[in-house]
Amino acid sequence: MTKPEKERKLKIHLFESREPQCFYSVPNIITVLRLSCSLVFFVLAITQMNPTYNFIGFGIHWLGDFIDGFYARKFKQETILGAEIDIIADRVEILFFYVNFLYFRPYLFLPVVLYLIDYTFIDFYLSYQFIKYDIISPNYFYKVDKVVYLLNYSPGGKFCNSSIVTLLLIFLPQIQIVATIIAAILIGVKLFSIYLLNKKRLKTKRGDYLSL
């Protein structure tokens, strides 16, 4: 095989679409790489006692999360495994970031703890519910429940869930009360969303039972 043929084959391989059940995809590799790279900087932050490394790690998390999602949608490489490892990687990265962040800014304990409860625990449970439905990822929750999608996985819902509290704590720590209130509201939104999904699931099961 000539060099141009190899390059053409590699290009096709990188950009060809994937079935939802596929194990390998480029976005999956990007997710693993951004997780590995961000963790290196999170560890450096605490070993070198330098918060700058922590913010670099967070930047890698944010940029990598955007790139793997964009690539998956652009080239039709969204997979169930990709959604699963993306959910896990996001929580691991955010947990490391905030553990370091709290070390450098311990006075922000309350909003940080509330946000970690929301994002790494309750939101993790909610996001992982997609596996129980015939959808590829949480991005398709509108096929299951439009309210849950609007509150959590629409562009606005994602921004509120993953950005507002963090941006406030980084750039406006003096008004931590606002971040605390928003984190508490996010917890309420997630619990309400879980309630809606459970209600819909029970209703579906009851309908299936009555149809027997």
PDB file of N, CA and C in Angstrom, residues 29-86:
ATOM      1  N   ILE A  29     -11.201   8.396  22.453  1.00  0.00           N
ATOM      2  CA  ILE A  29      -9.769   8.602  22.669  1.00  0.00           C
ATOM      3  C   ILE A  29      -9.514  10.012  23.199  1.00  0.00           C
ATOM      4  N   ILE A  30     -10.216  10.991  22.631  1.00  0.00           N
ATOM      5  CA  ILE A  30     -10.073  12.374  23.098  1.00  0.00           C
ATOM      6  C   ILE A  30     -10.474  12.485  24.566  1.00  0.00           C
ATOM      7  N   THR A  31     -11.554  11.807  24.949  1.00  0.00           N
ATOM      8  CA  THR A  31     -12.013  11.838  26.341  1.00  0.00           C
ATOM      9  C   THR A  31     -10.957  11.276  27.279  1.00  0.00           C
ATOM     10  N   VAL A  32     -10.371  10.143  26.904  1.00  0.00           N
ATOM     11  CA  VAL A  32      -9.335   9.527  27.739  1.00  0.00           C
ATOM     12  C   VAL A  32      -8.103  10.421  27.817  1.00  0.00           C
ATOM     13  N   LEU A  33      -7.741  11.043  26.705  1.00  0.00           N
ATOM     14  CA  LEU A  33      -6.577  11.929  26.684  1.00  0.00           C
ATOM     15  C   LEU A  33      -6.797  13.164  27.551  1.00  0.00           C
ATOM     16  N   ARG A  34      -7.972  13.775  27.456  1.00  0.00           N
ATOM     17  CA  ARG A  34      -8.214  14.991  28.260  1.00  0.00           C
ATOM     18  C   ARG A  34      -8.309  14.644  29.733  1.00  0.00           C
ATOM     19  N   LEU A  35      -8.814  13.450  30.052  1.00  0.00           N
ATOM     20  CA  LEU A  35      -8.832  13.014  31.448  1.00  0.00           C
ATOM     21  C   LEU A  35      -7.412  12.844  31.963  1.00  0.00           C
ATOM     22  N   SER A  36      -6.571  12.167  31.190  1.00  0.00           N
ATOM     23  CA  SER A  36      -5.186  11.922  31.603  1.00  0.00           C
ATOM     24  C   SER A  36      -4.409  13.225  31.751  1.00  0.00           C
ATOM     25  N   CYS A  37      -4.535  14.105  30.759  1.00  0.00           N
ATOM     26  CA  CYS A  37      -3.791  15.370  30.792  1.00  0.00           C
ATOM     27  C   CYS A  37      -4.252  16.273  31.932  1.00  0.00           C
ATOM     28  N   SER A  38      -5.555  16.363  32.134  1.00  0.00           N
ATOM     29  CA  SER A  38      -6.058  17.221  33.210  1.00  0.00           C
ATOM     30  C   SER A  38      -5.621  16.693  34.573  1.00  0.00           C
ATOM     31  N   LEU A  39      -5.608  15.371  34.743  1.00  0.00           N
ATOM     32  CA  LEU A  39      -5.194  14.797  36.024  1.00  0.00           C
ATOM     33  C   LEU A  39      -3.731  15.095  36.322  1.00  0.00           C
ATOM     34  N   VAL A  40      -2.905  15.125  35.278  1.00  0.00           N
ATOM     35  CA  VAL A  40      -1.493  15.472  35.473  1.00  0.00           C
ATOM     36  C   VAL A  40      -1.379  16.860  36.092  1.00  0.00           C
ATOM     37  N   PHE A  41      -2.127  17.814  35.566  1.00  0.00           N
ATOM     38  CA  PHE A  41      -2.057  19.179  36.086  1.00  0.00           C
ATOM     39  C   PHE A  41      -2.723  19.308  37.455  1.00  0.00           C
ATOM     40  N   PHE A  42      -3.772  18.542  37.703  1.00  0.00           N
ATOM     41  CA  PHE A  42      -4.389  18.580  39.030  1.00  0.00           C
ATOM     42  C   PHE A  42      -3.419  18.061  40.092  1.00  0.00           C
ATOM     43  N   VAL A  43      -2.681  17.018  39.754  1.00  0.00           N
ATOM     44  CA  VAL A  43      -1.684  16.478  40.683  1.00  0.00           C
ATOM     45  C   VAL A  43      -0.539  17.473  40.863  1.00  0.00           C
ATOM     46  N   LEU A  44      -0.112  18.099  39.774  1.00  0.00           N
ATOM     47  CA  LEU A  44       0.943  19.113  39.869  1.00  0.00           C
ATOM     48  C   LEU A  44       0.513  20.270  40.761  1.00  0.00           C
ATOM     49  N   ALA A  45      -0.744  20.646  40.678  1.00  0.00           N
ATOM     50  CA  ALA A  45      -1.246  21.770  41.471  1.00  0.00           C
ATOM     51  C   ALA A  45      -1.034  21.540  42.955  1.00  0.00           C
ATOM     52  N   ILE A  46      -1.312  20.320  43.398  1.00  0.00           N
ATOM     53  CA  ILE A  46      -1.215  20.054  44.831  1.00  0.00           C
ATOM     54  C   ILE A  46       0.212  19.722  45.257  1.00  0.00           C
ATOM     55  N   THR A  47       0.975  19.063  44.372  1.00  0.00           N
ATOM     56  CA  THR A  47       2.357  18.724  44.734  1.00  0.00           C
ATOM     57  C   THR A  47       3.268  19.948  44.684  1.00  0.00           C
ATOM     58  N   GLN A  48       2.967  20.871  43.772  1.00  0.00           N
ATOM     59  CA  GLN A  48       3.767  22.090  43.647  1.00  0.00           C
ATOM     60  C   GLN A  48       3.158  23.268  44.403  1.00  0.00           C
ATOM     61  N   MET A  49       1.984  23.040  45.003  1.00  0.00           N
ATOM     62  CA  MET A  49       1.279  24.097  45.728  1.00  0.00           C
ATOM     63  C   MET A  49       1.070  25.337  44.852  1.00  0.00           C
ATOM     64  N   ASN A  50       0.639  25.079  43.636  1.00  0.00           N
ATOM     65  CA  ASN A  50       0.462  26.159  42.668  1.00  0.00           C
ATOM     66  C   ASN A  50      -0.934  26.064  42.053  1.00  0.00           C
ATOM     67  N   PRO A  51      -1.838  26.983  42.402  1.00  0.00           N
ATOM     68  CA  PRO A  51      -3.209  26.926  41.882  1.00  0.00           C
ATOM     69  C   PRO A  51      -3.307  27.128  40.373  1.00  0.00           C
ATOM     70  N   THR A  52      -2.260  27.706  39.768  1.00  0.00           N
ATOM     71  CA  THR A  52      -2.282  27.905  38.315  1.00  0.00           C
ATOM     72  C   THR A  52      -2.435  26.574  37.585  1.00  0.00           C
ATOM     73  N   TYR A  53      -1.735  25.560  38.067  1.00  0.00           N
ATOM     74  CA  TYR A  53      -1.847  24.231  37.456  1.00  0.00           C
ATOM     75  C   TYR A  53      -3.278  23.706  37.551  1.00  0.00           C
ATOM     76  N   ASN A  54      -3.930  24.036  38.645  1.00  0.00           N
ATOM     77  CA  ASN A  54      -5.310  23.584  38.825  1.00  0.00           C
ATOM     78  C   ASN A  54      -6.226  24.190  37.759  1.00  0.00           C
ATOM     79  N   PHE A  55      -6.011  25.461  37.468  1.00  0.00           N
ATOM     80  CA  PHE A  55      -6.828  26.123  36.448  1.00  0.00           C
ATOM     81  C   PHE A  55      -6.484  25.623  35.043  1.00  0.00           C
ATOM     82  N   ILE A  56      -5.219  25.276  34.827  1.00  0.00           N
ATOM     83  CA  ILE A  56      -4.843  24.684  33.535  1.00  0.00           C
ATOM     84  C   ILE A  56      -5.555  23.349  33.355  1.00  0.00           C
ATOM     85  N   GLY A  57      -5.560  22.540  34.419  1.00  0.00           N
ATOM     86  CA  GLY A  57      -6.264  21.263  34.364  1.00  0.00           C
ATOM     87  C   GLY A  57      -7.741  21.444  34.088  1.00  0.00           C
ATOM     88  N   PHE A  58      -8.326  22.469  34.708  1.00  0.00           N
ATOM     89  CA  PHE A  58      -9.745  22.744  34.476  1.00  0.00           C
ATOM     90  C   PHE A  58      -9.980  23.204  33.042  1.00  0.00           C
ATOM     91  N   GLY A  59      -9.055  23.998  32.511  1.00  0.00           N
ATOM     92  CA  GLY A  59      -9.169  24.440  31.123  1.00  0.00           C
ATOM     93  C   GLY A  59      -9.114  23.267  30.154  1.00  0.00           C
ATOM     94  N   ILE A  60      -8.233  22.308  30.438  1.00  0.00           N
ATOM     95  CA  ILE A  60      -8.147  21.106  29.605  1.00  0.00           C
ATOM     96  C   ILE A  60      -9.450  20.325  29.678  1.00  0.00           C
ATOM     97  N   HIS A  61     -10.011  20.235  30.879  1.00  0.00           N
ATOM     98  CA  HIS A  61     -11.299  19.555  31.051  1.00  0.00           C
ATOM     99  C   HIS A  61     -12.370  20.218  30.194  1.00  0.00           C
ATOM    100  N   TRP A  62     -12.463  21.510  30.286  1.00  0.00           N
ATOM    101  CA  TRP A  62     -13.516  22.249  29.592  1.00  0.00           C
ATOM    102  C   TRP A  62     -13.355  22.165  28.070  1.00  0.00           C
ATOM    103  N   LEU A  63     -12.116  22.417  27.604  1.00  0.00           N
ATOM    104  CA  LEU A  63     -11.851  22.379  26.168  1.00  0.00           C
ATOM    105  C   LEU A  63     -12.019  20.963  25.618  1.00  0.00           C
ATOM    106  N   GLY A  64     -11.476  19.981  26.346  1.00  0.00           N
ATOM    107  CA  GLY A  64     -11.582  18.594  25.898  1.00  0.00           C
ATOM    108  C   GLY A  64     -13.007  18.105  25.864  1.00  0.00           C
ATOM    109  N   ASP A  65     -13.802  18.528  26.836  1.00  0.00           N
ATOM    110  CA  ASP A  65     -15.210  18.129  26.873  1.00  0.00           C
ATOM    111  C   ASP A  65     -15.958  18.696  25.669  1.00  0.00           C
ATOM    112  N   PHE A  66     -15.614  19.919  25.291  1.00  0.00           N
ATOM    113  CA  PHE A  66     -16.237  20.522  24.108  1.00  0.00           C
ATOM    114  C   PHE A  66     -15.805  19.795  22.833  1.00  0.00           C
ATOM    115  N   ILE A  67     -14.506  19.507  22.713  1.00  0.00           N
ATOM    116  CA  ILE A  67     -13.979  18.904  21.487  1.00  0.00           C
ATOM    117  C   ILE A  67     -14.517  17.498  21.275  1.00  0.00           C
ATOM    118  N   ASP A  68     -14.510  16.664  22.325  1.00  0.00           N
ATOM    119  CA  ASP A  68     -14.982  15.289  22.112  1.00  0.00           C
ATOM    120  C   ASP A  68     -16.474  15.258  21.766  1.00  0.00           C
ATOM    121  N   GLY A  69     -17.250  16.144  22.380  1.00  0.00           N
ATOM    122  CA  GLY A  69     -18.674  16.207  22.056  1.00  0.00           C
ATOM    123  C   GLY A  69     -18.922  16.719  20.650  1.00  0.00           C
ATOM    124  N   PHE A  70     -18.191  17.765  20.261  1.00  0.00           N
ATOM    125  CA  PHE A  70     -18.337  18.326  18.915  1.00  0.00           C
ATOM    126  C   PHE A  70     -17.940  17.308  17.857  1.00  0.00           C
ATOM    127  N   TYR A  71     -16.821  16.627  18.078  1.00  0.00           N
ATOM    128  CA  TYR A  71     -16.331  15.631  17.124  1.00  0.00           C
ATOM    129  C   TYR A  71     -17.343  14.497  16.967  1.00  0.00           C
ATOM    130  N   ALA A  72     -17.888  14.042  18.098  1.00  0.00           N
ATOM    131  CA  ALA A  72     -18.847  12.928  18.061  1.00  0.00           C
ATOM    132  C   ALA A  72     -20.085  13.287  17.251  1.00  0.00           C
ATOM    133  N   ARG A  73     -20.587  14.504  17.451  1.00  0.00           N
ATOM    134  CA  ARG A  73     -21.797  14.916  16.726  1.00  0.00           C
ATOM    135  C   ARG A  73     -21.497  15.244  15.260  1.00  0.00           C
ATOM    136  N   LYS A  74     -20.385  15.926  15.024  1.00  0.00           N
ATOM    137  CA  LYS A  74     -20.025  16.356  13.673  1.00  0.00           C
ATOM    138  C   LYS A  74     -19.824  15.173  12.740  1.00  0.00           C
ATOM    139  N   PHE A  75     -19.132  14.134  13.215  1.00  0.00           N
ATOM    140  CA  PHE A  75     -18.792  12.994  12.361  1.00  0.00           C
ATOM    141  C   PHE A  75     -19.603  11.742  12.695  1.00  0.00           C
ATOM    142  N   LYS A  76     -20.716  11.965  13.403  1.00  0.00           N
ATOM    143  CA  LYS A  76     -21.640  10.867  13.718  1.00  0.00           C
ATOM    144  C   LYS A  76     -20.918   9.696  14.389  1.00  0.00           C
ATOM    145  N   GLN A  77     -20.140  10.023  15.421  1.00  0.00           N
ATOM    146  CA  GLN A  77     -19.416   9.004  16.168  1.00  0.00           C
ATOM    147  C   GLN A  77     -19.892   8.927  17.619  1.00  0.00           C
ATOM    148  N   GLU A  78     -21.143   9.285  17.845  1.00  0.00           N
ATOM    149  CA  GLU A  78     -21.713   9.167  19.186  1.00  0.00           C
ATOM    150  C   GLU A  78     -21.954   7.693  19.504  1.00  0.00           C
ATOM    151  N   THR A  79     -21.407   7.241  20.604  1.00  0.00           N
ATOM    152  CA  THR A  79     -21.583   5.849  21.016  1.00  0.00           C
ATOM    153  C   THR A  79     -22.034   5.792  22.471  1.00  0.00           C
ATOM    154  N   ILE A  80     -22.631   4.680  22.834  1.00  0.00           N
ATOM    155  CA  ILE A  80     -23.088   4.503  24.215  1.00  0.00           C
ATOM    156  C   ILE A  80     -21.897   4.478  25.161  1.00  0.00           C
ATOM    157  N   LEU A  81     -20.838   3.759  24.784  1.00  0.00           N
ATOM    158  CA  LEU A  81     -19.633   3.724  25.612  1.00  0.00           C
ATOM    159  C   LEU A  81     -19.043   5.118  25.751  1.00  0.00           C
ATOM    160  N   GLY A  82     -19.051   5.877  24.655  1.00  0.00           N
ATOM    161  CA  GLY A  82     -18.528   7.235  24.706  1.00  0.00           C
ATOM    162  C   GLY A  82     -19.282   8.105  25.689  1.00  0.00           C
ATOM    163  N   ALA A  83     -20.605   7.965  25.707  1.00  0.00           N
ATOM    164  CA  ALA A  83     -21.422   8.725  26.656  1.00  0.00           C
ATOM    165  C   ALA A  83     -21.095   8.322  28.090  1.00  0.00           C
ATOM    166  N   GLU A  84     -20.891   7.033  28.310  1.00  0.00           N
ATOM    167  CA  GLU A  84     -20.598   6.547  29.665  1.00  0.00           C
ATOM    168  C   GLU A  84     -19.261   7.071  30.174  1.00  0.00           C
ATOM    169  N   ILE A  85     -18.215   6.952  29.353  1.00  0.00           N
ATOM    170  CA  ILE A  85     -16.903   7.397  29.829  1.00  0.00           C
ATOM    171  C   ILE A  85     -16.837   8.918  29.908  1.00  0.00           C
ATOM    172  N   ASP A  86     -17.618   9.615  29.085  1.00  0.00           N
ATOM    173  CA  ASP A  86     -17.672  11.072  29.162  1.00  0.00           C
ATOM    174  C   ASP A  86     -18.281  11.515  30.487  1.00  0.00           C
TER     175      ASP A  86
END
